[in-house]
Coordinates of C-alpha atoms and ligand atoms in Angstrom, one line a residue:
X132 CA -2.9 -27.2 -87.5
X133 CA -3.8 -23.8 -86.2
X134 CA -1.5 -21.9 -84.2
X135 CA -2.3 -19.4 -81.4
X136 CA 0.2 -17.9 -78.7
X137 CA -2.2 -20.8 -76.4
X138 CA -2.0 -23.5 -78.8
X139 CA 0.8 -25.2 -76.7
X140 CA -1.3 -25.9 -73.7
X141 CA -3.0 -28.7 -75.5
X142 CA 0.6 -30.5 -75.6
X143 CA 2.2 -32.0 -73.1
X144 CA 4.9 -29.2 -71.3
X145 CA 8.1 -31.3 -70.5
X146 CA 10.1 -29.7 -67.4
X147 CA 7.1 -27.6 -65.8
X148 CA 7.0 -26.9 -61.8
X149 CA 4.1 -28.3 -60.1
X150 CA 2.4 -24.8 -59.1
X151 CA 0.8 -24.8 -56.0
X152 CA -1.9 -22.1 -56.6
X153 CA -3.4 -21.8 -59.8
X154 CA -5.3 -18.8 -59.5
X155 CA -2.0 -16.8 -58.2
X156 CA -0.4 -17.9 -61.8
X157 CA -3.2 -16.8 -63.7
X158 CA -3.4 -13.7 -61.7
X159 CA 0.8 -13.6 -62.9
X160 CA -0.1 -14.2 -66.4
X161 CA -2.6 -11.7 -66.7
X162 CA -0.6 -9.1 -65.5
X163 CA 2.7 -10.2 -67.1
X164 CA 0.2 -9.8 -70.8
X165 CA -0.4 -6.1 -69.7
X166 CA 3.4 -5.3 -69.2
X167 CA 5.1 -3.6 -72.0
X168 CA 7.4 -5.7 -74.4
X169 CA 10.7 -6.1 -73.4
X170 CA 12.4 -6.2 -76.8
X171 CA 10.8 -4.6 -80.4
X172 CA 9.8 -7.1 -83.3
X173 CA 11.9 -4.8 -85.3
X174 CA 15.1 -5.9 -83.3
X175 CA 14.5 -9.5 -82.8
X176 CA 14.5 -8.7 -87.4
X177 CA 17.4 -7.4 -87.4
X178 CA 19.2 -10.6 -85.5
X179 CA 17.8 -12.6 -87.9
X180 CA 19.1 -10.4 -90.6
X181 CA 22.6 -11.1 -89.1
X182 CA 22.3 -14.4 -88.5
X183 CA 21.6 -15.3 -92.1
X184 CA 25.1 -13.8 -92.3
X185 CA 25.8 -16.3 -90.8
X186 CA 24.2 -18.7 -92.8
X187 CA 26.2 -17.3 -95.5
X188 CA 29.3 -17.7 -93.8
X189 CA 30.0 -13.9 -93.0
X190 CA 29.2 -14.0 -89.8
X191 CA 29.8 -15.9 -86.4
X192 CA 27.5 -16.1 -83.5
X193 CA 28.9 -15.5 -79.9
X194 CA 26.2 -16.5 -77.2
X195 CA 27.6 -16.2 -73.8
X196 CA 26.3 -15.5 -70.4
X197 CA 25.6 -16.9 -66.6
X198 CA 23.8 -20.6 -66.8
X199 CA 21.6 -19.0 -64.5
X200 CA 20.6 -15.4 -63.5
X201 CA 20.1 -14.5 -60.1
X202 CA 17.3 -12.6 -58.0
X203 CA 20.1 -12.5 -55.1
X204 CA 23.0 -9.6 -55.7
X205 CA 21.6 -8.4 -58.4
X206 CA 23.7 -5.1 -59.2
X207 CA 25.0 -3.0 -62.4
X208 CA 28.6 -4.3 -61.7
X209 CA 27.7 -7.5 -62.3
X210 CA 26.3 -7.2 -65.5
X211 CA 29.1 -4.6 -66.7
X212 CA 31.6 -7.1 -66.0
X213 CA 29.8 -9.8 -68.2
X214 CA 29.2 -7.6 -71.0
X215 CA 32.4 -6.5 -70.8
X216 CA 34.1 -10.2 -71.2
X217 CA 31.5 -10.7 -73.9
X218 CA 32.9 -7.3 -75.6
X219 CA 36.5 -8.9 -75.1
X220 CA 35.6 -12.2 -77.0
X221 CA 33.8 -10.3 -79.8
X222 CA 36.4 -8.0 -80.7
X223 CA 39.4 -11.3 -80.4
X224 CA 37.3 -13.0 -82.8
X225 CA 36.5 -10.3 -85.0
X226 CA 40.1 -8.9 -85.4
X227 CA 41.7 -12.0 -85.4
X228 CA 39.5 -14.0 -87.7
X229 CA 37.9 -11.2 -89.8
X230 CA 34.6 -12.5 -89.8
X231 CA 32.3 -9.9 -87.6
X232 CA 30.9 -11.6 -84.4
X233 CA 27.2 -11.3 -83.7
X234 CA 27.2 -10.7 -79.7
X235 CA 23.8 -12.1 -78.0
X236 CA 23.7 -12.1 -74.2
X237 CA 22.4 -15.2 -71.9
X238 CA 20.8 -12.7 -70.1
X239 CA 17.8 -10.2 -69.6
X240 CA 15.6 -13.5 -69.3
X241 CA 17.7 -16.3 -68.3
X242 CA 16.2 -17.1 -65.0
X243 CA 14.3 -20.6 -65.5
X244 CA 16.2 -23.9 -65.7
X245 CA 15.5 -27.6 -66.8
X246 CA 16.9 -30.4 -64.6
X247 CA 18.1 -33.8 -64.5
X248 CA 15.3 -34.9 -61.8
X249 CA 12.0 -33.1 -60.5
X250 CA 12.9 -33.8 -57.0
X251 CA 16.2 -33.6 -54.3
X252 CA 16.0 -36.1 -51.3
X253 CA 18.4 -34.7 -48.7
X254 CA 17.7 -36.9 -45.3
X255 CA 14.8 -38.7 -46.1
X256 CA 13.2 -34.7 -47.0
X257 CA 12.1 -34.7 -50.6
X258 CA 11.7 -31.2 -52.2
X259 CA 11.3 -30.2 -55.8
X260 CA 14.8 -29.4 -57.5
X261 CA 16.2 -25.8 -57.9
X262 CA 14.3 -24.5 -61.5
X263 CA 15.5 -21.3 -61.7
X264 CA 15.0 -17.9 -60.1
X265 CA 11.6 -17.7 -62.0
X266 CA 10.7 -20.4 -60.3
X267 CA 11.9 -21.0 -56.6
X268 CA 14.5 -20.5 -54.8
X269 CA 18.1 -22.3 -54.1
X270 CA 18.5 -23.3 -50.2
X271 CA 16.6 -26.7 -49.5
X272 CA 13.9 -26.1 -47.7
X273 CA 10.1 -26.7 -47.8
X274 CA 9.2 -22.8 -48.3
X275 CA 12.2 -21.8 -50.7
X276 CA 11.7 -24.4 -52.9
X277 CA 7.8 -24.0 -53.2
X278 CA 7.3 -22.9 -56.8
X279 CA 6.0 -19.2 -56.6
X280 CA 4.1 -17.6 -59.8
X281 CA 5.0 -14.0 -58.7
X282 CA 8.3 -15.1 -59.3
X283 CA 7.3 -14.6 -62.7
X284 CA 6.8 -11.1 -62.4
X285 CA 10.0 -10.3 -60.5
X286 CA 12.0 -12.4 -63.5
X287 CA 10.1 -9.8 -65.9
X288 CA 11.0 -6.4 -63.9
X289 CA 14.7 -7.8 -63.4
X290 CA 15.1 -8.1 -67.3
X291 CA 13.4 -5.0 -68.2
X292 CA 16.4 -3.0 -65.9
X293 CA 19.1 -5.2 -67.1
X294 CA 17.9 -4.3 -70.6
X295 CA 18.2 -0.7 -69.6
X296 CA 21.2 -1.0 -68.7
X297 CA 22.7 -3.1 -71.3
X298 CA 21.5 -0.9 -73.8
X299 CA 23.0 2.3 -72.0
X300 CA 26.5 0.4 -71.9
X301 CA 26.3 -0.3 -75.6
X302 CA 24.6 2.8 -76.5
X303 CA 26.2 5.2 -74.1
X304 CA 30.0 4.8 -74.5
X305 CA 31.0 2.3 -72.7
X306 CA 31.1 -0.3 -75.9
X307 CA 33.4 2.6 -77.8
X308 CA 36.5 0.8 -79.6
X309 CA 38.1 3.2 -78.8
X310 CA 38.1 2.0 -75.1
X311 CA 39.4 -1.8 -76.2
X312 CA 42.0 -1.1 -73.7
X313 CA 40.1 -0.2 -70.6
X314 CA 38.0 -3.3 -71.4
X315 CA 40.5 -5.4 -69.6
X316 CA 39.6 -6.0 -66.5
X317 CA 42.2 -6.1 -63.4
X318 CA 42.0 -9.6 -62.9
X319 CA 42.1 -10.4 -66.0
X320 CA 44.9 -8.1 -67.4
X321 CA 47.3 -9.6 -64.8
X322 CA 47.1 -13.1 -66.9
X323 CA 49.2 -14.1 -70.3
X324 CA 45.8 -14.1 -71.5
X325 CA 45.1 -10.4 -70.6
X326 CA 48.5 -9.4 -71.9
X327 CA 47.7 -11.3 -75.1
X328 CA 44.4 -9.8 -75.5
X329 CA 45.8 -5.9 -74.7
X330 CA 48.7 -6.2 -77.5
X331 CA 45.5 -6.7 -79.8
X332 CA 44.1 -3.7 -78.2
X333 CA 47.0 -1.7 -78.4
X334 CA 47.0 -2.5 -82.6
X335 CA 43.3 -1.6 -82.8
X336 CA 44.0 1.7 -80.9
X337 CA 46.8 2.3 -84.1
X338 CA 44.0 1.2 -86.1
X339 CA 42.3 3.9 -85.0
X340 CA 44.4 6.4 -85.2
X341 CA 45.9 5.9 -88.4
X342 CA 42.1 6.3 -89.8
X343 CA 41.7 9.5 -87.9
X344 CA 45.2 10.8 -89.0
X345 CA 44.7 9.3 -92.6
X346 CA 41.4 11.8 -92.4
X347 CA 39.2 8.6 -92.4
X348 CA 36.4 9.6 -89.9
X349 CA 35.9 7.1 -87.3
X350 CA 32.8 9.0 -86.4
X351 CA 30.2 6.0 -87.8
X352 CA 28.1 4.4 -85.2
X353 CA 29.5 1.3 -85.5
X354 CA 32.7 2.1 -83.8
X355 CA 31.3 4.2 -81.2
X356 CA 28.1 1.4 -80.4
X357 CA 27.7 -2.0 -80.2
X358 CA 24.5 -3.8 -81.2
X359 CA 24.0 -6.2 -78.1
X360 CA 21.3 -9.2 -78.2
X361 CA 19.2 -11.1 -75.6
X362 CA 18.5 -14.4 -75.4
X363 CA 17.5 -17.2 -72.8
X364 CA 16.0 -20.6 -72.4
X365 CA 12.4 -20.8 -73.2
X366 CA 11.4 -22.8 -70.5
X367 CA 8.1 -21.4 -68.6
X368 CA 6.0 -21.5 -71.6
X369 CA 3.6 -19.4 -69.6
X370 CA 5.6 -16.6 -68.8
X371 CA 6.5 -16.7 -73.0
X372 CA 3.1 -16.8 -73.9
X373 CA 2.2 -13.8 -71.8
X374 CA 4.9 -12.0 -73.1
X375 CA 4.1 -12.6 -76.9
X376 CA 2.6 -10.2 -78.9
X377 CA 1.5 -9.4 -82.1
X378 CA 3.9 -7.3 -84.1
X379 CA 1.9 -3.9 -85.4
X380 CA 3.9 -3.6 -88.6
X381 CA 3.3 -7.2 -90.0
X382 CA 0.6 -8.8 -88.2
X383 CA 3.3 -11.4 -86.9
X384 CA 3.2 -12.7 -83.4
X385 CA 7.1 -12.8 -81.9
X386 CA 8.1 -13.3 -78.1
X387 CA 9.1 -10.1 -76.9
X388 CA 10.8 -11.4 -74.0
X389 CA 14.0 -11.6 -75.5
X390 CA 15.3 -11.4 -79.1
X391 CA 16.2 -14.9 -79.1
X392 CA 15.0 -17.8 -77.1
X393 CA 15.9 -21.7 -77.6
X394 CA 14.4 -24.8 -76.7
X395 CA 16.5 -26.6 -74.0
X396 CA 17.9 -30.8 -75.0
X397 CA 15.0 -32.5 -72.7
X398 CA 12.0 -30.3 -74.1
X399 CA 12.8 -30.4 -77.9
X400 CA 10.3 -33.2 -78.3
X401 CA 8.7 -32.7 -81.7
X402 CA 5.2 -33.5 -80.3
X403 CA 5.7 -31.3 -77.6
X404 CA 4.8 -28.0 -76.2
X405 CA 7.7 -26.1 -76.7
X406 CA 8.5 -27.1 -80.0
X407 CA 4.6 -26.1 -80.4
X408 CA 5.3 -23.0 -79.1
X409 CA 8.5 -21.9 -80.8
X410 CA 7.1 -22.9 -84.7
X411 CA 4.5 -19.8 -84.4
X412 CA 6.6 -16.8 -83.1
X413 CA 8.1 -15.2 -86.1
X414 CA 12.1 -14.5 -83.6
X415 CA 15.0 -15.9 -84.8
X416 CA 14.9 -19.4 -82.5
X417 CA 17.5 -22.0 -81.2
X418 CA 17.8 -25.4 -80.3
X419 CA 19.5 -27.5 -78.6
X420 CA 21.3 -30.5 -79.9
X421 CA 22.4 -33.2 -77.7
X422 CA 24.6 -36.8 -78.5
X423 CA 20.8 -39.2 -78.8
X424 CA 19.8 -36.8 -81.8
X425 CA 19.1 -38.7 -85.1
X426 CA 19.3 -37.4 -88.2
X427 CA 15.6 -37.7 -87.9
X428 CA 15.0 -35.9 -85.1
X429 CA 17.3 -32.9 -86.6
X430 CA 15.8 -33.4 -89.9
X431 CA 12.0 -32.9 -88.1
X432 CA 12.9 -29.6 -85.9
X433 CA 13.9 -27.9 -89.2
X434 CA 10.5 -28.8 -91.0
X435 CA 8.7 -28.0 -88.1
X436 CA 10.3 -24.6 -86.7
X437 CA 11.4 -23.6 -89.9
X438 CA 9.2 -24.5 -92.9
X439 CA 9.9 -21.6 -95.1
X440 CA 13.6 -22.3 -94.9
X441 CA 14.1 -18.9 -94.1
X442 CA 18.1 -18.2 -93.5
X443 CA 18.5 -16.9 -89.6
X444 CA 15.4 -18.1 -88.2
X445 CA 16.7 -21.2 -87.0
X446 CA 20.0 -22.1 -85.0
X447 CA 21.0 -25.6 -83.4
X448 CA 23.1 -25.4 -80.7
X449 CA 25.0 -28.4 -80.6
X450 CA 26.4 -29.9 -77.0
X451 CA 27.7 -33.6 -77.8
X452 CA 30.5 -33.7 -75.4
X453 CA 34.3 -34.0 -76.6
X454 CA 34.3 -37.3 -76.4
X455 CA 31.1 -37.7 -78.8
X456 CA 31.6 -34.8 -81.2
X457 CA 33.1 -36.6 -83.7
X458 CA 30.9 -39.5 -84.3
X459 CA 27.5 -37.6 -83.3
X460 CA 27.7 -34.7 -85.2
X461 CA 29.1 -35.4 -88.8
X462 CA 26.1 -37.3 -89.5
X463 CA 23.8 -34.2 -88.6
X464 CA 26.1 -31.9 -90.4
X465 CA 25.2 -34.1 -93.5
X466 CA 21.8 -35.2 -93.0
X467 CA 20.7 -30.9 -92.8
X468 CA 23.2 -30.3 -95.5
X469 CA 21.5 -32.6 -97.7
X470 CA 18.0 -31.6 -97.3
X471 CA 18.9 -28.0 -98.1
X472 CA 18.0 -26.6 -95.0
X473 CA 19.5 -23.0 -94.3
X474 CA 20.7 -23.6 -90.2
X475 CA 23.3 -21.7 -87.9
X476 CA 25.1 -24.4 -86.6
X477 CA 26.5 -23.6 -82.8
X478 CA 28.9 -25.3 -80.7
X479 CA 27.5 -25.4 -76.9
X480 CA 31.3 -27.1 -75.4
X481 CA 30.2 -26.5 -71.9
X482 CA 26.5 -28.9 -71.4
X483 CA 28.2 -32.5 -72.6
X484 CA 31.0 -31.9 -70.6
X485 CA 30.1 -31.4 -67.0
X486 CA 31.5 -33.9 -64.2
X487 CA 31.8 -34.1 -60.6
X488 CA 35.5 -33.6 -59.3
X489 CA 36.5 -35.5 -56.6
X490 CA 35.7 -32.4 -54.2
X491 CA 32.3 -32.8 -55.0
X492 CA 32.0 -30.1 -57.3
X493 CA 30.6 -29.9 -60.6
X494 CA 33.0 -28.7 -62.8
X495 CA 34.1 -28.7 -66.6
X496 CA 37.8 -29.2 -67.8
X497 CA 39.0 -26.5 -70.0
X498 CA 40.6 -28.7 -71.9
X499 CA 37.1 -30.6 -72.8
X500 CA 35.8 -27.4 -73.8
X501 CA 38.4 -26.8 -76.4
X502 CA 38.3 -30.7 -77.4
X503 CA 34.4 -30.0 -78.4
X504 CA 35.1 -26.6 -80.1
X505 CA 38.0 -28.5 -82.3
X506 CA 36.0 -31.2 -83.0
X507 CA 33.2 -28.8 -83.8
X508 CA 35.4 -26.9 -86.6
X509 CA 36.9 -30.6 -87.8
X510 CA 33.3 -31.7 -88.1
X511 CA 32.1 -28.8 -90.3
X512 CA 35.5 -28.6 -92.5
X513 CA 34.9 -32.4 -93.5
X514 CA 30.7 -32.0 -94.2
X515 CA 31.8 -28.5 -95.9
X516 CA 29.4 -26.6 -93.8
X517 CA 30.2 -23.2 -91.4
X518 CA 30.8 -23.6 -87.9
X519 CA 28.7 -20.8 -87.0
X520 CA 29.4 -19.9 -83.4
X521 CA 29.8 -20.6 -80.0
X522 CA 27.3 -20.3 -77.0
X523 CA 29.3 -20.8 -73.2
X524 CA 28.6 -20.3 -70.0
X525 CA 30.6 -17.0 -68.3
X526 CA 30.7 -14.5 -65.9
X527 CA 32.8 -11.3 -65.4
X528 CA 33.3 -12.5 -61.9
X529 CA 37.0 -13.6 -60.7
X530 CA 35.4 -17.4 -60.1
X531 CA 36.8 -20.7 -59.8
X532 CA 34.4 -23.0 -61.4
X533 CA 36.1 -24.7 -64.4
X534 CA 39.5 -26.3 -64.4
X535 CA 42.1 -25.8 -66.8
X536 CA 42.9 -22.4 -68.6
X537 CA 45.9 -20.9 -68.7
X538 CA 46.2 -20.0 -65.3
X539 CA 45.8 -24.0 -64.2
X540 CA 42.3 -23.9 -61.5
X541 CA 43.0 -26.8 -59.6
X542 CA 40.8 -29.4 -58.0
X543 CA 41.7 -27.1 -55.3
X544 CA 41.1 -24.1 -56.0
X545 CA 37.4 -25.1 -56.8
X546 CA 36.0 -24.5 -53.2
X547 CA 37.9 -21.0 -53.4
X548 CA 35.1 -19.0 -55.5
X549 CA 32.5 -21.6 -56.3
X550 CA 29.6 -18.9 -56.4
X551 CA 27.4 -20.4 -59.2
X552 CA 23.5 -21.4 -58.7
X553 CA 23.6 -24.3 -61.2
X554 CA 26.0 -25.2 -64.0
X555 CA 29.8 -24.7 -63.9
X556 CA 31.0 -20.8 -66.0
X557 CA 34.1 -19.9 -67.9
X558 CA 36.0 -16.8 -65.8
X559 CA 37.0 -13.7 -67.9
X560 CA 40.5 -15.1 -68.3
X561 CA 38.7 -18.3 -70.0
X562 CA 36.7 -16.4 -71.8
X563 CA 39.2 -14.6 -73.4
X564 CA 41.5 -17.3 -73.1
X565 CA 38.8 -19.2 -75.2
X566 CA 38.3 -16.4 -78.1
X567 CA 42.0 -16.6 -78.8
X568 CA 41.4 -20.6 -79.5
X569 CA 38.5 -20.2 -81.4
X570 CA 39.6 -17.2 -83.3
X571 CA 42.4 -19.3 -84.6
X572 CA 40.3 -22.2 -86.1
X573 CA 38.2 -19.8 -87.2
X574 CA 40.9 -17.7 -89.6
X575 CA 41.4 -21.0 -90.9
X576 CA 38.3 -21.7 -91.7
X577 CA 37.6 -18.2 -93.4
X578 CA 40.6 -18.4 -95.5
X579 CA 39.8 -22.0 -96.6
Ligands
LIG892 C1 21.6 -24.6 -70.5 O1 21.9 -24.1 -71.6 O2 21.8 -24.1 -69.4 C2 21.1 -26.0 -70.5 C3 20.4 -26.5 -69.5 O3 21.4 -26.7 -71.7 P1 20.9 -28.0 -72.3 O4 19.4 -27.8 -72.6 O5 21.7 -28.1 -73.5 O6 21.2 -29.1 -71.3
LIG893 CO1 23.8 -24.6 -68.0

C-alpha cells in the first residue's frame, strides 16, 4: 500500500478530540504546514545512529520528562531545572556503568495526551476529558474543555522556544562537565541522594583535572556540550502530519516535530492510523508496550514500522507493571529475539504502576518503579537481550507526587506539592535517586 504524509486519514484515529469547527482546524493545519521545522532530518539521523548503539549494547537510552507540558507557567526555570535532573541521571549512569547514555527529553512537543475515557461526569455535567494542552484545557467547565484547533499552533510556538532554549543550555555552557557540581540543585543536594550524587561529581571534577594536568586537552566538544533530544507522544496525527516534511538531502519524509515520537498503549493498533502514520516517516520511532501484548502483536509492529530491520529506528517502550513484568515480558523478549528483529527495548516503570492513594491522589510507589526496572534487567539477563533504557516521568520541581524514595513522601505529604496536570512525576531527588539503582544493574549487566 502507498504511503503519503495523508495516508492515515483513511484509518480509523483511536483517541482523537471531537473538534467543534472544522474549518478553524484546517485553517490550523494549513498554517502549522507553512511553519518552519522544528528539528532537522539530519538530527532525528543522528539519534538513530546512537540508538543502534544501543542495539549493539553500547549504549543506553534515558527518556525522561513531565507526562504533560503545560501552556500555564510556562518559563525558562522550569525547563532548566528538568534538563538539569535529566543531565544528573545521564552522567550517574554514564560514570557509574560505563555505557554512554543517550539523553532524549519528553519535551518540546509533549503537550497532547490519551485517556482512559472520552468524557468526565462531575454532577450530572458531562464534559470531554483533559487531552492535553494541544487540545483543551484542565478546569471542568463547558468552555475550557471545548477542544480548540489554535491550540495547535500555540503547542507549535511553545516547542520552537523550548527548543531554543534547550539547545542554548546544551550548546552554551550550561551542559559543561566541568559544572557536574553546580548541577545539583538546592533541594536536591540537601538529600543522601544529592550527597551521593556530588561525591561522583567531585571524582569527575579530579577526572578532569588530572586530564588537564596530565596535558590531555579536555577542549573536545563533547565535554564542553551535550547532544540533547526531543521526543513526545504522537497523538494529534494532524498536527504530525502538518509538521512532516520531505527531507531535501534524501527525498525521505520524517516528522520534524520532534526527533522522536512514539505511539501511545491504546493507539498501537496495527490497522490503525497511527501505526499508519509512523511506518512512513523515516525518525527513529517508539512504542509503547503494555501487559495484553502478544507475541503477535509485538511480532506485527516490527514488520510493519520497521521492515528493513534497520538498527535504531525502532524502540518498544515497555510498561507492564511490577507485578506483570515477569510473566509479560520474557515471552516478548524471546518472540523479537527469535525473529531477528534489531529493537531498543525500554523500560517505562511509571504507566503500569499508577494507583489512587487513599487521599485520592493518583500516585506511584517508588518502590513499584524499582520492582519494574529489576524485573526489566532480570527479564533481559535470562532471554540474553540488552535492557536498553529507561523512559520516566520527572520534573526539576521540589514536588510531592510519588511515594517512596529515599526521603519517604508519605500519603501525607501528597496534597503538599501535588502540581501535576495528568500522571504522577519522579522529583529530582527520585530521579537521581533512581539513576543510582539503575546504574547499578546496569554495571552488571555491562560486565556480564
Ligand atoms: C504516557 O507516556 O504519558 C502515556 C500515556 O503512556 P501509555 O501510552 O504507555 O499509557
Ligand atoms: Co503519563
Amino acid at each position: 500500500m502507498e504511503w503519503n504524509p495523508d495516508s492515515w486519514r483513511a484509518l480509523e484515529a483511536k483517541q482523537q478530540p471531537t473538534w467543534p469547527d472544522h474549518g478553524q482546524l484546517e485553517r490550523a493545519e494549513k498554517e502549522l504546514s507553512t511553519l518552519p521545522p522544528l528539528v532537522f532530518a539530519g538530527e532525528a539521523r543522528d539519534l538513530k545512529a546512537r540508538l543502534a548503539q544501543v542495539v549493539d549494547r553500547k549504549a543506553f537510552l534515558l527518556q525522561a520528562g513531565d507526562c504533560a507540558e503545560s501552556f500555564d507557567g510556562f518559563n525558562a526555570n522550569a525547563i532548566r531545572d528538568k534538563l538539569r535532573v535529566i543531565l544528573q541521571m545521564a552522567v550517574i549512569l554514564t560514570y557509574s556503568s560505563g555505557v554512554p547514555a543517550i539523553k532524549v527529553g519528553r519535551i518540546a512537543g509533549q503537550f497532547a495526551k490519551p485517556r482512559s475515557k472520552p468524557t468526565e461526569t462531575i454532577d450530572d455535567m458531562e464534559l470531554p476529558s483533559f487531552l492535553g494542552h494541544m487540545v483543551n484545557d484542565l478546569p471542568f467547565s463547558p468552555t475550557d474543555r471545548k477542544p480548540d484547533p489554535r491550540r495547535l499552533i500555540q503547542a507549535y510556538n511553545q516547542s520552537a522556544s523550548t527548543l531554543n532554549l534547550l539547545r542554548a543550555f546544551t550548546k552554551g555552557g550550561f551542559a559543561d562537565l566541568h559544572r557536574v557540581q553546580a548541577w545539583n540543585q538546592e533541594f536536591v543536594a540537601s538529600s543522601a541522594e544529592g550527597r551521593r550524587y556530588l561525591q561522583l561529581a567531585s571524582e569527575i571534577d579530579r577526572a578532569l583535572r588530572f586530564m588537564e594536568a596530565a596535558g590531555i586537552s579536555s577542549k573536545h566538544p563533547e565535554i564542553h556540550e551535550a547532544d540533547f533530544f526531543t521526543s513526545h507522544e504522537a497523538l494529534i496525527l494532524q498536527y504530525e502530519e502538518a509538521l512532516t516534511r520531505r527531507d531535501s538531502l534524501t527525498d525521505e519524509w520524517y516528522d520534524c516535530s520532534a526527533h522522536m515520537i512514539w505511539i501511545g498503549e491504546r493507539t498501537r493498533d496495527l490497522d490503525g492510523a497511527h501505526v499508519e502514520f509512523f511506518r512512513g516517516i523515516r525518525n527513529p520511532i517508539g512504542c509503547k508496550v503494555g501487559p495484553s501484548a502478544t507475541a503477535a502483536d509485538v511480532l506485527g509492529l516490527c514488520e510493519i514500522l520497521n521492515p528493513e530491520r534497520e538498527p535504531g529506528r525502532l524502540t518498544l517502550i515497555t510498561r507492564m507493571g511490577a507485578d506483570k513484568v515477569g510473566d509479560r515480558l520474557p515471552p516478548l523478549l524471546e518472540a523479537v529475539r527469535d525473529a531477528g528483529h534489531p529493537v531498543v527495548w525500554v523500560c517505562d516503570p511509571m504507566h503500569g504502576n499508577t494507583f489512587t492513594a487513599e487521599s485520592g491522589y493518583k500516585t506511584r510507589h517508588f518502590d513499584d518503579v524499582i520492582a519494574e526496572v529489576t524485573g526489566f534487567f532480570e527479564a533481559h539477563a535470562a532471554a540474553g537481550t540488552w535492557p536498553g533504557g529507561i523512559h520516566v516521568e520527572l520534573t526539576g520541581d521540589d514536588v510531592t507526587e510519588c511515594l517512596g524514595g529515599a526521603e519517604q513522601v508519605s500519603n501525607d505529604d501528597l496534597a503538599k506539592r501535588y502540581e501535576t496536570m495528568c500522571d504522577p512525576r519522579l522529583n529530582g531527588r527520585q530521579g537521581v535517586d533512581l539513576a543510582f539503582r539503575v546504574a547499578e544493574l546496569l554495571s552488571v549487566n555491562a560486565d556480564r
